[in-house]
Short mmCIF file of C-alpha atoms in Angstrom, two decimals:
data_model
loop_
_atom_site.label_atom_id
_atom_site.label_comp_id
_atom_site.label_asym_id
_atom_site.label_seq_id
_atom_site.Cartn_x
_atom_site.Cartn_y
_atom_site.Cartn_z
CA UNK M 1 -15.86 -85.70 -64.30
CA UNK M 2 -17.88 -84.37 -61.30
CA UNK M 3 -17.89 -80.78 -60.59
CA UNK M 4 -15.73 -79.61 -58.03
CA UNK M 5 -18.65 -78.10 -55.63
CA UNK M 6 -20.05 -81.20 -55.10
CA UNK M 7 -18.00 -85.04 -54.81
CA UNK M 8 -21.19 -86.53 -53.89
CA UNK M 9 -23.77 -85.82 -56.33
CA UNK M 10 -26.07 -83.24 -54.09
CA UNK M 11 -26.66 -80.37 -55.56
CA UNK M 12 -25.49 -77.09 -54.44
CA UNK M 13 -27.34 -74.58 -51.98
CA UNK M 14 -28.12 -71.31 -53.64
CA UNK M 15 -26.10 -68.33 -52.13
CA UNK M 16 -28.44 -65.89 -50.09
CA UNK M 17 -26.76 -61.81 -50.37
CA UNK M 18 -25.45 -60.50 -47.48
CA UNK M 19 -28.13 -57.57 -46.76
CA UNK M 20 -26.49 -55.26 -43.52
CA UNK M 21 -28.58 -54.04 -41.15
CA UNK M 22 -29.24 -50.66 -40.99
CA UNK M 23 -28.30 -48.91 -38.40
CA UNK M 24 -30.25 -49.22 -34.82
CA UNK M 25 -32.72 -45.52 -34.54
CA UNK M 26 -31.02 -43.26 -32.10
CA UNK M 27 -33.18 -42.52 -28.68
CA UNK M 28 -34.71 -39.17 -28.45
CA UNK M 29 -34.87 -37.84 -25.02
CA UNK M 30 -38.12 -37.55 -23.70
CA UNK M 31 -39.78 -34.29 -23.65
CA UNK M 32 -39.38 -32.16 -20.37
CA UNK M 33 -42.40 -31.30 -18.53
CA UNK M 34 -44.58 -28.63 -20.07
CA UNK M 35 -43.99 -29.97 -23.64
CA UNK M 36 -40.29 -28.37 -23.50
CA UNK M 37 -37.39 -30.58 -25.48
CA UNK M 38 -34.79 -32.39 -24.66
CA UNK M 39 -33.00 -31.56 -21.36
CA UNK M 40 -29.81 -29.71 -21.86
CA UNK M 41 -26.90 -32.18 -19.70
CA UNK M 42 -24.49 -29.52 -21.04
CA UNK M 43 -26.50 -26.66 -18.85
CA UNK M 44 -27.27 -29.23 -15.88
CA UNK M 45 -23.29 -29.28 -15.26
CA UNK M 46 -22.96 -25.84 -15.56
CA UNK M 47 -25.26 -25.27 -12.92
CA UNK M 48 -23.93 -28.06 -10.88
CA UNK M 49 -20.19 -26.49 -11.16
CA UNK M 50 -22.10 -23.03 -10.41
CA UNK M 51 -23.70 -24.37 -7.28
CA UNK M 52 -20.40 -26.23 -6.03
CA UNK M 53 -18.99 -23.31 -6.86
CA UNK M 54 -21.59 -21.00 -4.52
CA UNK M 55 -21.08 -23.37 -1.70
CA UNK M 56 -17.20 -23.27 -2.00
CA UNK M 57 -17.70 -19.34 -1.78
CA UNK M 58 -20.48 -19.50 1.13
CA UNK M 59 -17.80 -21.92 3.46
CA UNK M 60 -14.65 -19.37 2.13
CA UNK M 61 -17.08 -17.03 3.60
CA UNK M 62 -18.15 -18.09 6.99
CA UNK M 63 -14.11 -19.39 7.64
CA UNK M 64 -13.12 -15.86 7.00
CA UNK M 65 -16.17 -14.40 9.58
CA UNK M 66 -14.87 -17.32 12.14
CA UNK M 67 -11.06 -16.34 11.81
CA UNK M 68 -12.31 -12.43 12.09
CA UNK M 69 -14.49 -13.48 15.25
CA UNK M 70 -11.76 -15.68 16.39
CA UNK M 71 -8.63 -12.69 15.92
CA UNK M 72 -11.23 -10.00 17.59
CA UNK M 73 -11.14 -12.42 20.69
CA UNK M 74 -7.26 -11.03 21.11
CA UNK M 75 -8.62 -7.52 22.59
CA UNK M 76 -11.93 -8.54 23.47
CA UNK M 77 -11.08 -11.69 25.13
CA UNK M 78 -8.00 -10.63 26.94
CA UNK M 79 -7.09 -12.33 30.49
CA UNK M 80 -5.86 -10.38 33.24
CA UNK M 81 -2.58 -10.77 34.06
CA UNK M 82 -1.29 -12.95 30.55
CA UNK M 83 0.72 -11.40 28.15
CA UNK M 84 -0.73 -9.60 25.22
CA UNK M 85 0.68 -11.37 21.97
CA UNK M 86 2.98 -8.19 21.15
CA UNK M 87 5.37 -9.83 23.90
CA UNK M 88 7.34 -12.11 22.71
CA UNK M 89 8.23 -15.49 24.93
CA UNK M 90 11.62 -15.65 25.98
CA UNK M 91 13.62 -18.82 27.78
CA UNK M 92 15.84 -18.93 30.53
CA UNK M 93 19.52 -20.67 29.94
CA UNK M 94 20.65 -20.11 33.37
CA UNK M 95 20.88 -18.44 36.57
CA UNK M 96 23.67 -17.44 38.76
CA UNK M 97 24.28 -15.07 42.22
CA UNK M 98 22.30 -11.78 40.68
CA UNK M 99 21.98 -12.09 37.18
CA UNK M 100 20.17 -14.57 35.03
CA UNK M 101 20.22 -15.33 31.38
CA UNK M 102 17.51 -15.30 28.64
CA UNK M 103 17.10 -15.94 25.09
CA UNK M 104 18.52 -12.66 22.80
CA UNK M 105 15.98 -10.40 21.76
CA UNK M 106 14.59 -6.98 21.46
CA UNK M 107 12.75 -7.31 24.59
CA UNK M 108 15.96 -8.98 26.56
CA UNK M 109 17.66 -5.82 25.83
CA UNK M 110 15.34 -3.24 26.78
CA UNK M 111 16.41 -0.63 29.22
CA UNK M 112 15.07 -0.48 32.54
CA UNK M 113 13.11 -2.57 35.21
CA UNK M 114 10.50 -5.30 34.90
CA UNK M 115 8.92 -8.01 35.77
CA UNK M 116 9.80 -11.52 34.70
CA UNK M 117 6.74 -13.83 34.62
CA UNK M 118 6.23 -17.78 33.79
CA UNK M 119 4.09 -20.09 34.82
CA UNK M 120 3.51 -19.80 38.47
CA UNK M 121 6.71 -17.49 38.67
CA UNK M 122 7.75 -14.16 39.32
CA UNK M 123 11.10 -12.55 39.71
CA UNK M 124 12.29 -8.70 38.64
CA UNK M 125 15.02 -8.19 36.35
CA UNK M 126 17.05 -4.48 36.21
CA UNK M 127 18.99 -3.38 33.55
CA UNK M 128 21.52 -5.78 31.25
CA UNK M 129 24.57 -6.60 32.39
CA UNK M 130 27.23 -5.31 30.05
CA UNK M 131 30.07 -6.82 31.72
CA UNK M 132 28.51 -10.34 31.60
CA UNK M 133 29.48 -13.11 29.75
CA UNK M 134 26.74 -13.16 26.58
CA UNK M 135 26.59 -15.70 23.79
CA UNK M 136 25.08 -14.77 20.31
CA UNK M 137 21.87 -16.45 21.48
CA UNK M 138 21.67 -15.01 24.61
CA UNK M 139 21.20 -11.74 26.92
CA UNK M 140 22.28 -11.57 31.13
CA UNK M 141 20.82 -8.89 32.87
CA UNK M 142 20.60 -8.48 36.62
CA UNK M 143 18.34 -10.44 38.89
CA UNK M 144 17.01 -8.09 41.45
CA UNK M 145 15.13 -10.61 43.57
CA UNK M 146 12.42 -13.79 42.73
CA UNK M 147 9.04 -12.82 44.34
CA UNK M 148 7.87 -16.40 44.06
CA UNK M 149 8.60 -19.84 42.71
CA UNK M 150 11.74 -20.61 41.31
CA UNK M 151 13.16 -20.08 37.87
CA UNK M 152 15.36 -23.10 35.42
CA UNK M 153 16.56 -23.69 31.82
CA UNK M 154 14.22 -23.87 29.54
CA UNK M 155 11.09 -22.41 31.53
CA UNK M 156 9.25 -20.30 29.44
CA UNK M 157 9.05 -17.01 30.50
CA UNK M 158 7.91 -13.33 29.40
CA UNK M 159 8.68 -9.56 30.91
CA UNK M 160 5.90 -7.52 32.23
CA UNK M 161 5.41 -4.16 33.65
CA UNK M 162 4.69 -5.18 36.96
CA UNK M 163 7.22 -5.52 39.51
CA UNK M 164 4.92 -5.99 42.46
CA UNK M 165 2.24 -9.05 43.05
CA UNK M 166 0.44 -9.52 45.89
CA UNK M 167 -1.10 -5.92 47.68
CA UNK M 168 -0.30 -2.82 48.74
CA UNK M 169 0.70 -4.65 52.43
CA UNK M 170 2.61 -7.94 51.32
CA UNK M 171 4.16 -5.87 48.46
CA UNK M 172 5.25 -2.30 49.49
CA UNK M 173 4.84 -2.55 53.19
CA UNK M 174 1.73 0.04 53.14
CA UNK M 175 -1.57 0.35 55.35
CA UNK M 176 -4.34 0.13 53.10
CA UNK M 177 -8.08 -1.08 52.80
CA UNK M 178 -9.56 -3.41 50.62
CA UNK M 179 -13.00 -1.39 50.04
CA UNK M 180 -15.54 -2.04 47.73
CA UNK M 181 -17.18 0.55 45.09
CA UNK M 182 -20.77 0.21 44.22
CA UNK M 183 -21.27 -0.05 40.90
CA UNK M 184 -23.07 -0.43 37.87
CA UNK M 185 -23.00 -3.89 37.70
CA UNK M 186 -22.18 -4.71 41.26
CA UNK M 187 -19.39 -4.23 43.95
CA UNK M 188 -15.93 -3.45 42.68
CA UNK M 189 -13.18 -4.73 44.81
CA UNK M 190 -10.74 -2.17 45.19
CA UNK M 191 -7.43 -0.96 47.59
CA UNK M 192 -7.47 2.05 49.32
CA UNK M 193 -4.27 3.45 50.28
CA UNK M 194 -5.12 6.92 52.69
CA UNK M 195 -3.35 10.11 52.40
CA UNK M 196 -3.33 13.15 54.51
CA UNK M 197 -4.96 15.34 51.19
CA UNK M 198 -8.00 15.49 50.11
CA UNK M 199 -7.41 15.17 45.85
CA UNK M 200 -7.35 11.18 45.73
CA UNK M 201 -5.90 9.42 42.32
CA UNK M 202 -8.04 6.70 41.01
CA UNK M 203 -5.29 4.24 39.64
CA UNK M 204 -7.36 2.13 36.43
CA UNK M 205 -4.68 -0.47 34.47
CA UNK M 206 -5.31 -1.62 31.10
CA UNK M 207 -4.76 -4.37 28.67
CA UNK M 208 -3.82 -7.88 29.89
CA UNK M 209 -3.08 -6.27 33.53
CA UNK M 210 -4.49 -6.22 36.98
CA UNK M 211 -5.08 -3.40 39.91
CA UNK M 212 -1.38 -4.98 41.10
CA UNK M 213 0.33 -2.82 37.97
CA UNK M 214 -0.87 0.29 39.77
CA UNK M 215 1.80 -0.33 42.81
CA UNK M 216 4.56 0.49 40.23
CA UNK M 217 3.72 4.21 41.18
CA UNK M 218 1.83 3.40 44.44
CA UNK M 219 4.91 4.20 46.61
CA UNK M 220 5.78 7.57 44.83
CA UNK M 221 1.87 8.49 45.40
CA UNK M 222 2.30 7.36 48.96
CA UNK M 223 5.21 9.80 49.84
CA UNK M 224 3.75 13.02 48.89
CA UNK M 225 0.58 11.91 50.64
CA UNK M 226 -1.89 11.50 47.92
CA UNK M 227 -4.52 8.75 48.40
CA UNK M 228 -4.85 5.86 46.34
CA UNK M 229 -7.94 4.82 45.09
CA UNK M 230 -6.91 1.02 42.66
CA UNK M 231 -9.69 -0.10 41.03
CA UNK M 232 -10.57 -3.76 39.85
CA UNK M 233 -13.52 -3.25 37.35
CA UNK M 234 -15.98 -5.51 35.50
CA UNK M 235 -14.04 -8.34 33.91
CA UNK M 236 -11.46 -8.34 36.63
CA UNK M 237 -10.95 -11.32 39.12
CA UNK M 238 -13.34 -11.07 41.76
CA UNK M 239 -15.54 -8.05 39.63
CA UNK M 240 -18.76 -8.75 38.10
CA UNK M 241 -18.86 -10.35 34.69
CA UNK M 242 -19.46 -8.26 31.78
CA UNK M 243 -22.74 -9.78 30.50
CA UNK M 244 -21.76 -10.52 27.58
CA UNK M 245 -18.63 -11.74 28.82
CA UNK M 246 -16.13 -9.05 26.44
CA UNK M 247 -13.53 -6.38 27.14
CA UNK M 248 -15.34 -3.44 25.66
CA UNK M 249 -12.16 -1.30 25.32
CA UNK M 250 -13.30 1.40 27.88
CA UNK M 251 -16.52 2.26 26.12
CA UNK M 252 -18.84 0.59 28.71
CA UNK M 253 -15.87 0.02 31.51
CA UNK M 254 -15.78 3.87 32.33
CA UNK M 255 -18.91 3.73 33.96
CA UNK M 256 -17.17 1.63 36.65
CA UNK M 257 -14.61 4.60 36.72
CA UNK M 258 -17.66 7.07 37.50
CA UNK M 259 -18.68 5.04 40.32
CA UNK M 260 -15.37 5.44 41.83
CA UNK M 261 -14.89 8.81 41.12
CA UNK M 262 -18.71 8.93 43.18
CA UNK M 263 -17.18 6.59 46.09
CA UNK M 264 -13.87 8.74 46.83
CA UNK M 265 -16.21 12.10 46.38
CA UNK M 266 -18.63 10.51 49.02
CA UNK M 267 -15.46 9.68 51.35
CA UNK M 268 -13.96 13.12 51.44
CA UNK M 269 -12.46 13.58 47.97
CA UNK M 270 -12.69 16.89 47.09
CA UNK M 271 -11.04 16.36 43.33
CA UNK M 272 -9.17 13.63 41.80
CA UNK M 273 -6.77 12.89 39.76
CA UNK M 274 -7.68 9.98 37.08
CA UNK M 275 -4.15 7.70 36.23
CA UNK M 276 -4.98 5.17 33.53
CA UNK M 277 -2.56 3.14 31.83
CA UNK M 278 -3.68 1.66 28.42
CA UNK M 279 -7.20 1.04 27.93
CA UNK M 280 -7.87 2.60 31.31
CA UNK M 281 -6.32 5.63 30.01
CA UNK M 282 -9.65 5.35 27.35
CA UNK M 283 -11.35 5.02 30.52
CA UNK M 284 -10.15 8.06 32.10
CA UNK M 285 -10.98 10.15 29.07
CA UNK M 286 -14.04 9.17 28.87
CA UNK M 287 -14.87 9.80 32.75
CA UNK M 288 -13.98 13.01 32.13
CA UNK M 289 -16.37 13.45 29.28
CA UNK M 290 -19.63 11.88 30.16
CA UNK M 291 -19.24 11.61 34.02
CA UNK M 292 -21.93 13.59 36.27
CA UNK M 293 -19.47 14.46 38.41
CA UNK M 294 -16.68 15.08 36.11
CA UNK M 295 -16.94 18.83 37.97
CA UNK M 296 -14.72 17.04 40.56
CA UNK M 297 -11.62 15.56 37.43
CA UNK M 298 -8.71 18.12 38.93
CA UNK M 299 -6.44 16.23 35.86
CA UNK M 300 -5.76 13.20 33.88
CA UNK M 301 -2.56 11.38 33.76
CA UNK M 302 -2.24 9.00 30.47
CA UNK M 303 0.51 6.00 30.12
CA UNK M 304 -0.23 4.30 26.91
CA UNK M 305 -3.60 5.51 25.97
CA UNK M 306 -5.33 3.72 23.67
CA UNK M 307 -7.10 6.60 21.63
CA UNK M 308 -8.16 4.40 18.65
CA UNK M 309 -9.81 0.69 19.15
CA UNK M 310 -9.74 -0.34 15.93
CA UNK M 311 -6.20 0.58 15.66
CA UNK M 312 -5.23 -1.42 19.08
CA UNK M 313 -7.38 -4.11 17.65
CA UNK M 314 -5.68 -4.40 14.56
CA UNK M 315 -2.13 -4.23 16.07
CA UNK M 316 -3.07 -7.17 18.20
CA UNK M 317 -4.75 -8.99 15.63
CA UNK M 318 -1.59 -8.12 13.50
CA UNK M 319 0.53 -9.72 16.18
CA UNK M 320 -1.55 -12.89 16.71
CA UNK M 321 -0.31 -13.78 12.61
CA UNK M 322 -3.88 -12.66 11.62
CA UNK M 323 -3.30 -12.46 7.58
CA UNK M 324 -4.00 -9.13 6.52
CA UNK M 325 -6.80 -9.72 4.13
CA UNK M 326 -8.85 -10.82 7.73
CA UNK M 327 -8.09 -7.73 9.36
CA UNK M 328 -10.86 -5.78 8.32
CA UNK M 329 -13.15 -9.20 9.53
CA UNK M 330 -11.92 -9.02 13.22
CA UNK M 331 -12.75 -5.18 13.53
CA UNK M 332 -16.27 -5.56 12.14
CA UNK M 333 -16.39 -8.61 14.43
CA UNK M 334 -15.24 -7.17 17.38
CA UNK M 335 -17.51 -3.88 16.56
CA UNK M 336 -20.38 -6.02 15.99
CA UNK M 337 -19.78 -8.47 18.99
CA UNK M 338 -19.07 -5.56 21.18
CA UNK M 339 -21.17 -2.68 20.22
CA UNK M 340 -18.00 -0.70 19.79
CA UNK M 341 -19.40 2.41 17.81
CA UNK M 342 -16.55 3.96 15.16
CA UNK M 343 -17.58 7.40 16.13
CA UNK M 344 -16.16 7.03 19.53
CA UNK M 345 -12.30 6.65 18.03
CA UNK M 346 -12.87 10.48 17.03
CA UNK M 347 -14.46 11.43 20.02
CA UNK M 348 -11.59 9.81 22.45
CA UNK M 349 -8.88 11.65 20.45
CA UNK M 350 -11.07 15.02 19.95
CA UNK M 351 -8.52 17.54 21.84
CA UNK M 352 -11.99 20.10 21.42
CA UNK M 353 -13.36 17.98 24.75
CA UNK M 354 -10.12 17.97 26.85
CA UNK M 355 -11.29 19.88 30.22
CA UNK M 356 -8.63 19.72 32.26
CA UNK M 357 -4.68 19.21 32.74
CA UNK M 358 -3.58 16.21 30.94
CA UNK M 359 -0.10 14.72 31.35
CA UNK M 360 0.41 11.80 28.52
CA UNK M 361 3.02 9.39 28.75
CA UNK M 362 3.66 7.67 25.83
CA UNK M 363 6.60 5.99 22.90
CA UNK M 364 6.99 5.48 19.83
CA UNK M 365 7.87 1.72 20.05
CA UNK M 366 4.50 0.89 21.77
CA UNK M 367 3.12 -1.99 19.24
CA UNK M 368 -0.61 -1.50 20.58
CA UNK M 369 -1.17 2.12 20.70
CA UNK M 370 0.07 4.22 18.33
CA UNK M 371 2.67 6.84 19.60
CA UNK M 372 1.20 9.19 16.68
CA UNK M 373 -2.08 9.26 17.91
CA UNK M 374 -0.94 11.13 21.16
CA UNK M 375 1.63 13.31 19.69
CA UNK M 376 -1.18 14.49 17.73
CA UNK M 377 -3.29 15.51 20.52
CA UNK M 378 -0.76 17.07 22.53
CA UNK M 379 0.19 18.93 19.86
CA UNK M 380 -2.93 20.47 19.31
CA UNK M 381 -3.91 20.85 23.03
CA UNK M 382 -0.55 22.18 24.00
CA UNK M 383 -1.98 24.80 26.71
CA UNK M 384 -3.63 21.62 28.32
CA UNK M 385 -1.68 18.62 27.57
CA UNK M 386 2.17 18.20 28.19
CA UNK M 387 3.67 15.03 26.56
CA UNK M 388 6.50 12.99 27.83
CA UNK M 389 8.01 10.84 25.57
CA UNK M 390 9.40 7.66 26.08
CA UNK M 391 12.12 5.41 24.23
CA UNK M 392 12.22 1.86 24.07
CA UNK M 393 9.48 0.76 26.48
CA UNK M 394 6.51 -1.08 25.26
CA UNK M 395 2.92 -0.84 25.50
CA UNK M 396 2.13 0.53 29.52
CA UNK M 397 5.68 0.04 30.86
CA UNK M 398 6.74 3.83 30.51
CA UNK M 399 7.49 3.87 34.29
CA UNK M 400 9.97 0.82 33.60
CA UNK M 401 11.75 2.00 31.17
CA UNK M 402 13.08 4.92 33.12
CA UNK M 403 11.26 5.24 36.84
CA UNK M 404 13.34 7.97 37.76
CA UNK M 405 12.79 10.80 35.17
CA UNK M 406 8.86 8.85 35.70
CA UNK M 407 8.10 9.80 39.13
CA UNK M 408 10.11 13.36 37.88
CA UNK M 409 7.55 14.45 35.43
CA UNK M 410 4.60 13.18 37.51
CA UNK M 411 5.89 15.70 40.76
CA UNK M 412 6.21 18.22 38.28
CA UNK M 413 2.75 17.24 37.17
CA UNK M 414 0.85 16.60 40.32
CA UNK M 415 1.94 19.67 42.28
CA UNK M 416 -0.12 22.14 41.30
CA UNK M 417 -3.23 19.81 41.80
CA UNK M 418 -2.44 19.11 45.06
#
């Protein structure tokens, strides 16, 4: 019987063992430069995350100086004649014979007088009209007369202090002079209303305004025969440029109020009076500390002073939706774009350099200049400063709020400086 491994008669192939094969030698990395070891890949991605990590930091960086740069533009960019963003847009639902009706809100309800501007209109609006149909979305107050274009639902609209545009002539009906000032950076077109006395009052808005706010009080100046002295200064339409192009908050603008104090001296003046709403109230305090001829500063009348810049800055930045981690960013980026010097916010509000008379107008719901700030320094200047307070009137619209009692306290005021 044949064996079962083989039916044909070959004869068997040996079996070879199965050897395995050792494993193949793992790679060493080759040395590093210098005759260092191996390359650590666990250190290369720490510093790769570390550097990622820098750069995320450096661009968190430079957007937060760009967003401080870009909120500082709020005060130091601020066009003549637009709103400041602590004025909140309101709409117009309607109109009817006297009366038209706006969008409820804190500023639809304020007392007093204004002006109601939009794009390419003007109209004023007096107090609100109680008796009036209102909605819970909506304020009527009295339509005293539209100066120009014409007004619908749905235009846009926003109150302002200034009930008069145009000039002292087309506006109020009074002989004046456009003159212009020579100053430090070039003429300074101004309107001269004459008087029969020889104190003048230099009239210097603020914030977001033009020389036209000044005609709010022009009239009242007017009849007790005080001349009128508006200024436009650098910045303003048809003033020379700044050369850097920025509102310096008064620090470098009262040198334009110098020159006019020079121009009415040199035309008869014998004192003046300095009236300065807002920044121009900064203006008018500083005038009367560094001017040559402050000799010739009979008084200073204050609506709204802005006695602190970085608090005005802040406020505005504040009302722009600037997050309040970036606040600090658009001060140091206005101070540094600017030149604005943080020893000048004590010097403004020092009540040790007050010369003269000083008649500060001024309320606590102002959003851009604190209230506090000249409470403070009439309160510890009381045998030169007299403080009128005013409720419910924001930032430079004191007058508006209540002319009457106004024009009261300024006679009261003026009088003796006459």
């Amino acid at each position: 019987m044949l064996s079962s491994t083989r039916r044909n008669g070959a004869q068997p192939r040996p079996t070879r063992p199965v050897v395995p094969h050792p494993p193949a030698p793992r790679r060493s990395s080759p040395p590093l430069a210098g005759g260092r070891g191996p390359a650590d890949t666990g250190a290369v991605r720490t510093v790769k995350a570390t550097v990622a990590g820098l750069g995320a930091v450096l661009a968190a960086g430079m957007a937060s100086v760009a967003a401080g740069r870009l909120a500082s533009d709020v005060a130091l960019k601020a066009p003549a004649g637009r709103p400041l963003p602590t004025e909140p847009r309101l709409t117009v639902h309607g109109t009817a014979a006297g009366q038209i009706t706006l969008t409820r809100d804190l500023a639809a309800l304020r007392p007093g007088t204004y002006g109601l501007a939009g794009d390419g209109t003007h109209a004023v609006v007096g107090p609100v009209l109680e008796a009036a149909q209102h909605t819970a979305d909506t304020v009527v107050r009295r339509l005293e007369r539209v100066t120009h274009g014409t007004f619908a639902p749905g235009d846009a609209v926003w109150l302002t202090p200034n009930l008069y545009v145009g000039n002292p002539g087309t506006a109020l009906g009074l002989d004046h002079a456009d003159v212009d000032v020579p100053g430090e950076l070039g003429a300074l077109p101004a309107w001269f209303v004459p008087g029969g006395r020889d104190t003048w009052v230099i009239a210097v808005h603020g914030l977001g305004a033009t020389r036209e706010h000044a005609m709010n009080v022009m009239g009242f100046l007017h009849g007790r025969r005080l001349p009128v002295l508006a200024l436009a200064y650098r910045g303003d339409l048809g003033a020379p440029r700044p050369p850097d192009g920025l509102n310096h908050l008064g620090e470098t603008e009262w040198r334009d109020v110098d020159a006019a104090i020079r121009h009415a001296v040199h035309h008869g003046a014998r004192r003046v009076v300095l009236f300065g709403w807002s920044t121009g109230a900064t203006m008018a305090l500083r005038a009367a500390e560094h001017s040559a001829v402050r000799d010739r500063i009979a008084g200073l009348v204050l609506d709204s002073p802005v006695l602190s810049w970085e608090a005005t800055l802040r406020a505005l930045a504040r009302a722009r939706h600037t997050p309040p981690p970036l606040l600090p960013l658009a001060v140091r980026a206005a101070q540094g774009r600017a030149g604005l010097r943080a020893d000048r916010v004590a010097e403004t509000a020092d009540p040790d350099r007050l010369r003269v008379p000083t008649l500060i107008i001024h309320g606590p719901d102002d959003r851009v200049a604190p209230w506090e700030s000249s409470r403070g320094l009439a309160r510890r200047r009381a045998d030169l400063v007299a403080l009128h307070t005013v409720a419910h009137a924001p930032h430079a619209a004191m007058w508006n709020a209540d002319p009457e009692e106004y024009e009261e306290r300024l006679r009261r005021f003026l009088t003796p400086l006459m």
